[in-house]
Tab-separated table of C-alpha atoms in Angstrom:
chain	number	residue	atom	x	y	z
A	3	MET	CA	87.990	127.391	-251.630
A	4	TRP	CA	91.437	127.538	-250.336
A	5	SER	CA	94.524	128.198	-251.953
A	6	ALA	CA	96.883	126.258	-249.017
A	7	ALA	CA	99.337	123.730	-250.509
A	8	SER	CA	98.106	120.992	-247.187
A	9	GLU	CA	95.570	119.684	-245.456
A	10	ILE	CA	97.147	121.512	-242.591
A	11	GLY	CA	97.547	124.534	-244.767
A	12	ARG	CA	93.707	125.375	-245.184
A	13	SER	CA	92.913	124.438	-241.470
A	14	THR	CA	94.577	127.578	-240.544
A	15	ASP	CA	93.327	129.304	-242.987
A	16	LYS	CA	89.543	128.005	-241.784
A	17	THR	CA	91.054	129.369	-238.667
A	18	LEU	CA	92.248	132.572	-239.270
A	19	LEU	CA	89.187	132.344	-241.494
A	20	ILE	CA	87.216	132.487	-237.938
A	21	PHE	CA	88.843	134.632	-235.679
A	22	ILE	CA	88.243	136.989	-238.337
A	23	GLY	CA	84.796	136.770	-238.000
A	24	PHE	CA	84.445	137.110	-234.472
A	25	SER	CA	86.789	140.412	-234.345
A	26	PHE	CA	83.008	141.464	-237.449
A	27	LEU	CA	80.909	140.342	-234.801
A	28	VAL	CA	82.352	141.963	-232.690
A	29	LEU	CA	83.342	145.036	-234.564
A	30	ALA	CA	80.376	145.143	-235.003
A	31	GLY	CA	78.377	144.597	-231.297
A	32	ILE	CA	80.172	147.218	-230.314
A	33	THR	CA	79.774	149.935	-232.984
A	34	LEU	CA	75.858	148.612	-232.919
A	35	ALA	CA	75.925	150.098	-228.910
A	36	MET	CA	77.503	152.993	-229.754
A	37	ILE	CA	75.232	154.283	-232.492
A	38	TYR	CA	72.315	152.952	-230.160
A	39	PHE	CA	73.323	154.395	-227.048
A	40	ALA	CA	74.392	158.389	-228.683
A	41	ILE	CA	70.966	158.232	-230.109
A	42	ARG	CA	68.964	156.987	-227.234
A	43	TYR	CA	71.078	158.810	-224.630
A	44	ARG	CA	71.623	161.753	-226.580
A	45	ALA	CA	71.245	165.402	-225.005
A	46	SER	CA	68.088	166.840	-226.553
A	47	ARG	CA	65.867	163.787	-225.255
A	48	ASN	CA	67.456	163.227	-222.162
A	49	PRO	CA	69.044	167.047	-220.519
A	50	VAL	CA	69.468	165.678	-217.579
A	51	PRO	CA	72.008	163.137	-216.963
A	52	GLY	CA	70.626	159.476	-215.475
A	53	ASN	CA	72.685	158.423	-212.657
A	54	PHE	CA	72.736	154.231	-213.122
A	55	GLU	CA	73.933	151.874	-210.281
A	56	GLY	CA	74.413	149.069	-212.093
A	57	ASN	CA	72.372	145.991	-213.896
A	58	LEU	CA	74.070	141.990	-212.635
A	59	VAL	CA	72.559	140.909	-216.320
A	60	LEU	CA	73.867	142.661	-218.361
A	61	GLU	CA	77.375	142.018	-216.034
A	62	ILE	CA	77.513	138.935	-216.233
A	63	VAL	CA	75.986	138.690	-220.202
A	64	TRP	CA	79.700	140.185	-221.233
A	65	THR	CA	81.520	138.841	-219.326
A	66	VAL	CA	80.085	134.645	-219.963
A	67	ILE	CA	79.720	135.498	-223.822
A	68	PRO	CA	83.256	137.300	-224.106
A	69	THR	CA	84.881	134.905	-222.176
A	70	ILE	CA	83.515	131.877	-224.032
A	71	ILE	CA	83.970	133.482	-227.657
A	72	VAL	CA	88.063	134.209	-225.996
A	73	LEU	CA	88.578	130.628	-225.101
A	74	VAL	CA	86.693	129.413	-228.320
A	75	MET	CA	89.179	131.049	-229.883
A	76	PHE	CA	92.523	129.536	-228.319
A	77	PHE	CA	91.537	126.150	-228.059
A	78	LEU	CA	90.478	126.434	-232.290
A	79	GLY	CA	94.154	128.037	-232.327
A	80	PHE	CA	96.194	125.434	-230.380
A	81	GLU	CA	94.862	122.799	-232.250
A	82	ASN	CA	95.744	123.447	-235.393
A	83	PHE	CA	99.106	124.368	-233.654
A	84	ARG	CA	99.631	121.271	-232.360
A	85	LYS	CA	98.850	119.380	-235.742
A	86	ILE	CA	101.641	122.472	-237.101
A	87	ARG	CA	103.766	120.671	-234.136
A	88	ASP	CA	102.999	116.670	-234.319
A	89	ILE	CA	105.996	116.176	-235.752
A	90	PRO	CA	105.138	112.177	-237.774
A	91	SER	CA	108.300	109.812	-236.867
A	92	ASP	CA	107.981	108.684	-240.476
A	93	GLY	CA	108.461	110.387	-243.872
A	94	LEU	CA	111.747	112.404	-245.680
A	95	THR	CA	114.288	114.013	-242.454
A	96	VAL	CA	115.749	117.302	-244.736
A	97	GLN	CA	117.856	119.975	-242.467
A	98	VAL	CA	117.666	122.958	-243.713
A	99	THR	CA	120.824	125.858	-243.230
A	100	GLY	CA	119.912	129.625	-243.396
A	101	GLN	CA	123.199	131.908	-243.772
A	102	GLN	CA	123.268	135.446	-245.168
A	103	TRP	CA	121.684	135.028	-247.414
A	104	VAL	CA	120.885	132.250	-249.038
A	105	TRP	CA	118.991	128.829	-247.435
A	106	SER	CA	120.429	124.882	-248.292
A	107	PHE	CA	118.936	121.881	-247.567
A	108	TYR	CA	120.712	119.244	-247.611
A	109	TYR	CA	119.516	114.843	-247.248
A	110	PRO	CA	122.480	113.281	-243.992
A	111	ASP	CA	119.482	109.793	-245.987
A	112	TRP	CA	121.803	110.408	-249.012
A	113	ASN	CA	124.615	113.045	-247.022
A	114	ILE	CA	123.460	115.258	-249.901
A	115	TYR	CA	123.023	119.129	-250.447
A	116	ALA	CA	121.309	120.881	-253.413
A	117	ASP	CA	119.606	124.831	-253.068
A	118	ARG	CA	115.722	123.846	-252.945
A	119	LEU	CA	113.307	121.718	-251.526
A	120	PHE	CA	113.205	118.776	-252.807
A	121	VAL	CA	110.005	116.082	-251.655
A	122	PRO	CA	108.312	114.100	-252.836
A	123	VAL	CA	104.871	114.510	-253.451
A	124	GLU	CA	101.927	112.677	-250.922
A	125	GLU	CA	104.529	112.245	-248.518
A	126	ASN	CA	105.620	113.775	-244.687
A	127	ILE	CA	108.480	116.379	-244.294
A	128	ARG	CA	110.245	116.498	-241.400
A	129	LEU	CA	112.139	119.841	-241.965
A	130	GLU	CA	114.976	120.238	-239.233
A	131	ILE	CA	116.078	124.649	-239.137
A	132	THR	CA	118.747	125.747	-237.681
A	133	ALA	CA	121.235	128.527	-238.822
A	134	THR	CA	125.114	129.041	-239.556
A	135	MET	CA	127.332	129.318	-236.036
A	136	GLY	CA	127.822	132.676	-236.118
A	137	ASP	CA	125.252	133.817	-238.406
A	138	VAL	CA	121.772	136.079	-236.972
A	139	LEU	CA	118.133	134.960	-236.720
A	140	HIS	CA	116.880	134.305	-240.163
A	141	SER	CA	112.815	132.858	-240.753
A	142	LEU	CA	112.467	129.671	-242.795
A	143	PHE	CA	108.804	130.908	-244.380
A	144	ILE	CA	106.737	128.781	-247.449
A	145	PRO	CA	103.843	131.403	-247.440
A	146	ASP	CA	101.812	128.420	-249.099
A	147	PHE	CA	100.989	125.909	-246.651
A	148	ARG	CA	101.784	128.581	-243.883
A	149	ILE	CA	104.355	127.133	-241.971
A	150	LYS	CA	107.111	129.721	-240.916
A	151	GLU	CA	110.560	129.066	-238.351
A	152	ASP	CA	113.006	130.864	-236.913
A	153	ALA	CA	116.060	129.545	-238.027
A	154	VAL	CA	118.559	130.107	-234.867
A	155	PRO	CA	122.406	129.858	-234.771
A	156	GLY	CA	123.514	127.017	-232.682
A	157	LEU	CA	119.711	125.494	-232.547
A	158	THR	CA	117.832	123.151	-234.455
A	159	THR	CA	113.972	124.038	-234.842
A	160	TYR	CA	111.390	122.122	-236.306
A	161	LEU	CA	108.597	121.763	-239.058
A	162	TRP	CA	107.027	119.940	-241.296
A	163	LEU	CA	104.426	119.052	-244.261
A	164	LYS	CA	103.112	116.544	-247.225
A	165	ALA	CA	101.888	118.547	-249.807
A	166	GLU	CA	99.436	117.133	-251.817
A	167	LYS	CA	100.635	117.629	-255.336
A	168	PRO	CA	103.239	118.159	-257.214
A	169	GLY	CA	104.284	122.105	-258.798
A	170	ASN	CA	106.560	124.591	-257.771
A	171	HIS	CA	106.567	127.563	-254.057
A	172	ASN	CA	108.575	129.924	-252.985
A	173	ILE	CA	110.558	130.348	-249.991
A	174	PHE	CA	111.640	133.154	-248.126
A	175	CYS	CA	113.486	134.556	-245.237
A	176	ALA	CA	110.284	136.030	-243.201
A	177	GLU	CA	112.661	137.557	-240.329
A	178	PHE	CA	115.355	140.886	-241.363
A	179	CYS	CA	118.922	139.650	-241.587
A	180	GLY	CA	120.495	141.912	-242.921
A	181	LYS	CA	121.073	143.735	-246.351
A	182	ASP	CA	120.026	141.461	-248.897
A	183	HIS	CA	117.342	139.686	-246.891
A	184	ALA	CA	114.904	140.553	-249.611
A	185	LYS	CA	117.010	138.395	-251.932
A	186	MET	CA	117.037	135.362	-249.633
A	187	ILE	CA	114.721	133.428	-251.721
A	188	SER	CA	114.566	130.115	-252.069
A	189	GLU	CA	112.477	127.093	-253.896
A	190	MET	CA	109.709	123.968	-252.296
A	191	VAL	CA	110.052	122.026	-255.931
A	192	VAL	CA	106.888	118.973	-255.405
A	193	VAL	CA	107.987	115.823	-257.847
A	194	GLU	CA	105.958	112.573	-258.049
A	195	ARG	CA	107.888	109.894	-256.023
A	196	SER	CA	110.040	108.248	-259.496
A	197	ASP	CA	110.869	111.782	-260.631
A	198	PHE	CA	112.094	113.235	-256.595
A	199	ASP	CA	114.159	109.614	-256.979
A	200	LYS	CA	116.257	110.381	-260.315
A	201	TRP	CA	117.437	113.426	-258.717
A	202	VAL	CA	118.689	112.198	-256.486
A	203	GLU	CA	120.566	109.815	-257.695
A	204	GLY	CA	122.165	112.685	-259.931
A	205	LYS	CA	122.437	114.821	-256.583
A	206	VAL	CA	125.022	111.662	-255.331
A	207	SER	CA	126.798	110.556	-258.407
A	208	GLU	CA	127.594	114.689	-258.784
A	209	LYS	CA	128.460	114.661	-255.659
A	210	PHE	CA	130.850	111.088	-255.286
A	211	LYS	CA	132.187	110.802	-258.468
A	212	PRO	CA	135.733	111.589	-257.966
A	213	VAL	CA	137.317	115.696	-259.393
A	214	ASP	CA	140.158	115.299	-262.308
A	215	MET	CA	141.626	117.454	-261.012
A	216	SER	CA	143.322	118.715	-264.812
A	217	VAL	CA	140.445	119.149	-265.549
A	218	ALA	CA	139.406	121.443	-262.481
A	219	LEU	CA	142.142	123.024	-262.037
A	220	ASP	CA	141.522	124.319	-265.743
A	221	GLY	CA	138.874	127.656	-266.280
A	222	LYS	CA	138.310	126.868	-269.693
A	223	SER	CA	137.454	123.058	-269.763
A	224	GLU	CA	133.798	121.953	-270.658
A	225	GLU	CA	133.121	120.519	-266.855
A	226	ILE	CA	133.545	124.403	-265.074
A	227	GLN	CA	132.698	125.929	-268.479
A	228	LYS	CA	128.831	124.147	-267.863
A	229	ARG	CA	128.518	124.978	-264.575
A	230	ASN	CA	127.889	128.592	-264.908
A	231	GLY	CA	129.899	130.219	-262.536
A	232	LEU	CA	128.083	133.979	-263.079
A	233	LEU	CA	125.279	132.091	-262.409
A	234	LEU	CA	126.862	130.606	-258.595
A	235	TYR	CA	128.729	134.438	-257.685
A	236	GLY	CA	125.543	136.678	-258.667
A	237	THR	CA	124.030	134.225	-255.341
A	238	TYR	CA	126.222	133.151	-253.078
A	239	CYS	CA	128.694	135.738	-253.949
A	240	ALA	CA	127.532	138.615	-255.269
A	241	SER	CA	125.615	140.037	-252.532
A	242	CYS	CA	128.944	140.314	-250.862
A	243	HIS	CA	131.145	141.556	-252.975
A	244	GLY	CA	129.210	142.911	-255.935
A	245	GLU	CA	128.268	141.800	-258.066
A	246	ARG	CA	131.475	143.103	-259.928
A	247	GLY	CA	133.931	141.067	-257.634
A	248	THR	CA	134.600	145.155	-256.169
A	249	GLY	CA	133.818	143.955	-252.486
A	250	LEU	CA	131.022	147.157	-252.830
A	251	GLY	CA	128.097	144.550	-250.805
A	252	LEU	CA	129.570	145.010	-247.318
A	253	PRO	CA	132.068	146.772	-245.205
A	254	ASP	CA	136.423	144.522	-244.772
A	255	ALA	CA	134.460	142.868	-247.841
A	256	ARG	CA	137.263	141.237	-250.194
A	257	ASN	CA	138.479	143.065	-253.493
A	258	PHE	CA	138.526	139.964	-255.396
A	259	THR	CA	140.082	142.962	-257.956
A	260	SER	CA	142.502	143.562	-256.352
A	261	LEU	CA	145.781	140.329	-255.397
A	262	ASP	CA	145.973	141.947	-251.962
A	263	GLY	CA	145.375	140.806	-248.185
A	264	TRP	CA	143.796	137.992	-248.493
A	265	LYS	CA	144.296	135.840	-246.509
A	266	ASN	CA	144.814	131.754	-246.876
A	267	GLY	CA	146.846	132.460	-250.154
A	268	VAL	CA	146.362	133.946	-253.709
A	269	LYS	CA	146.141	129.919	-256.038
A	270	ILE	CA	143.201	128.529	-257.856
A	271	THR	CA	143.489	125.525	-254.583
A	272	ASP	CA	143.459	128.456	-252.108
A	273	ILE	CA	140.692	130.040	-253.241
A	274	PHE	CA	138.470	126.352	-253.263
A	275	LYS	CA	139.781	125.623	-249.477
A	276	THR	CA	138.171	129.264	-248.925
A	277	ILE	CA	134.788	128.325	-250.359
A	278	SER	CA	135.546	125.995	-248.896
A	279	LYS	CA	135.957	126.042	-245.194
A	280	GLY	CA	134.897	130.021	-244.633
A	281	ILE	CA	137.069	132.171	-242.744
A	282	ASP	CA	136.960	131.901	-238.854
A	283	GLY	CA	135.944	135.645	-237.533
A	284	THR	CA	134.808	137.328	-240.793
A	285	GLN	CA	131.482	136.735	-242.514
A	286	MET	CA	132.373	134.586	-245.318
A	287	ARG	CA	130.792	131.196	-244.130
A	288	SER	CA	131.345	127.948	-245.809
A	289	PHE	CA	129.818	126.886	-249.023
A	290	ALA	CA	130.965	123.299	-248.433
A	291	GLN	CA	127.007	122.236	-249.536
A	292	LEU	CA	128.053	122.881	-253.440
A	293	SER	CA	129.747	120.389	-255.065
A	294	ALA	CA	134.006	120.461	-255.438
A	295	TRP	CA	132.892	120.798	-259.323
A	296	ASP	CA	131.180	124.485	-258.303
A	297	ARG	CA	132.983	124.838	-255.899
A	298	PHE	CA	135.270	124.926	-258.275
A	299	ALA	CA	134.269	127.505	-260.880
A	300	LEU	CA	133.868	130.156	-258.114
A	301	ALA	CA	137.235	129.802	-257.414
A	302	HIS	CA	137.705	130.500	-261.094
A	303	ILE	CA	134.997	133.551	-261.630
A	304	VAL	CA	137.398	134.545	-258.497
A	305	THR	CA	140.247	134.718	-260.168
A	306	GLU	CA	138.890	135.951	-263.588
A	307	PHE	CA	137.330	139.119	-261.806
A	308	TYR	CA	141.341	140.001	-261.527
A	309	GLY	CA	142.786	139.123	-264.470
A	310	GLY	CA	145.707	139.090	-264.604
A	311	GLU	CA	148.822	136.356	-263.426
A	312	ARG	CA	147.912	134.567	-259.883
A	313	PRO	CA	150.816	131.445	-259.184
A	314	VAL	CA	150.057	128.483	-260.659
A	315	PRO	CA	149.364	125.610	-257.815
A	316	THR	CA	151.858	123.366	-257.352
A	317	ALA	CA	152.256	119.517	-257.097
A	318	GLU	CA	152.462	119.569	-253.502
A	319	ASP	CA	149.156	121.862	-252.827
A	320	ILE	CA	147.394	119.668	-255.459
A	321	THR	CA	147.914	116.853	-253.106
A	322	ALA	CA	146.899	118.442	-250.229
A	323	LEU	CA	143.823	119.304	-251.533
A	324	ASN	CA	143.234	115.886	-252.186
A	325	THR	CA	144.060	114.971	-249.304
A	326	GLU	CA	141.701	117.316	-247.230
A	327	PHE	CA	139.194	117.427	-249.375
A	328	THR	CA	139.359	113.733	-250.215
A	329	LEU	CA	138.908	114.559	-254.305
A	330	ASP	CA	139.965	112.122	-256.438
A	331	LYS	CA	138.370	109.241	-254.524
A	332	ILE	CA	135.268	107.538	-254.901
A	333	VAL	CA	132.918	108.494	-251.079
A	334	LEU	CA	129.790	106.484	-250.928
A	335	PRO	CA	127.235	107.558	-249.733
A	336	GLN	CA	125.692	106.645	-245.678
A	337	LYS	CA	123.147	105.388	-246.143
A	338	ARG	CA	119.017	104.639	-248.744
A	339	LEU	CA	121.911	103.711	-251.967
A	340	SER	CA	123.731	100.476	-252.614
A	341	ILE	CA	127.569	100.537	-253.271
A	342	ASP	CA	126.290	98.312	-256.223
A	343	LYS	CA	124.044	101.133	-256.756
A	344	ALA	CA	126.075	103.858	-256.230
A	345	MET	CA	129.145	102.498	-258.647
A	346	GLU	CA	126.834	101.959	-260.549
A	347	LEU	CA	125.697	105.435	-261.076
A	348	ILE	CA	129.530	107.532	-260.703
A	349	ILE	CA	130.422	104.482	-264.228
A	350	LYS	CA	127.503	106.266	-266.077
A	351	GLU	CA	128.588	109.020	-265.434
A	352	THR	CA	132.625	109.042	-265.627
A	353	VAL	CA	131.421	106.482	-269.244
A	354	ASP	CA	129.073	109.470	-270.565
A	355	SER	CA	131.725	112.312	-269.155
A	356	SER	CA	134.290	110.203	-271.477
A	357	SER	CA	131.766	110.097	-274.365
A	358	ASN	CA	131.699	113.767	-274.288
């Protein structure tokens, strides 16, 4: 009967239906009373106006009954609110960050990021929600679960959910946050635990394998080409910099077709730093949640918009980049995945890449 994807969602639906039912009852009662009085006391039947002094019973009735209705509605709403706010201490924690105009999801148990919310079925999911400092107010809204919470810069808010079956669910921003508010859309993917573990393993393998700089700096390499840099650009950059990199998305956005005015340099290594760290005091946010390979793919797309000759990174530039971001080293995940398992995944990924 109910389309909500969780028990809390169905409870919300039922509470709302009760509220609507009460509202229709009150509306019907007032409307019928108005019709009755309009007919019963019309001027043709009562040419001389009467003088009513009051009715104690009637006054008690129309005070007590609405009070009871309001109290019932309050306790029904509060009980549902309590369920939403009574966040279980166990389960999986996901840190959700909103920024103009994308959502990112961080899994602290494995130190990995995703652009979609992947969760295992039938497990408690704790959402810690915030927005990037210096950004605007956003609001995480998952309609199928009937839950919504503001994402406030510098403040962490909370929600929780428990999906009952596998499936995909839309995620929106429910707070007007600027030009591309309507495009701030993501997806919640509910999968079986075994599939979730495989997804985590893939993310860990991707994040913690070392970067071969000679491959990463080659925009035509297979590793870069398979990243679909144009799709990444359309998702994370086009809103501000325009679909063709001309900077028409926002005032003062960088025009990638020209080399004039670049604040952090125009080499691939410089652009990688900008994507990774953002630029303080501007709308340019950090996209460190993307894998290093994805950030290199984005950097190559930026250079393609210009199309001309750019300075080539020196050996010193490459060394400095490796030192700052530890790109050529294996950085093991924090917990949940053993060192042996992490190494096994990294070696397997390296072997597979070499064989291809």
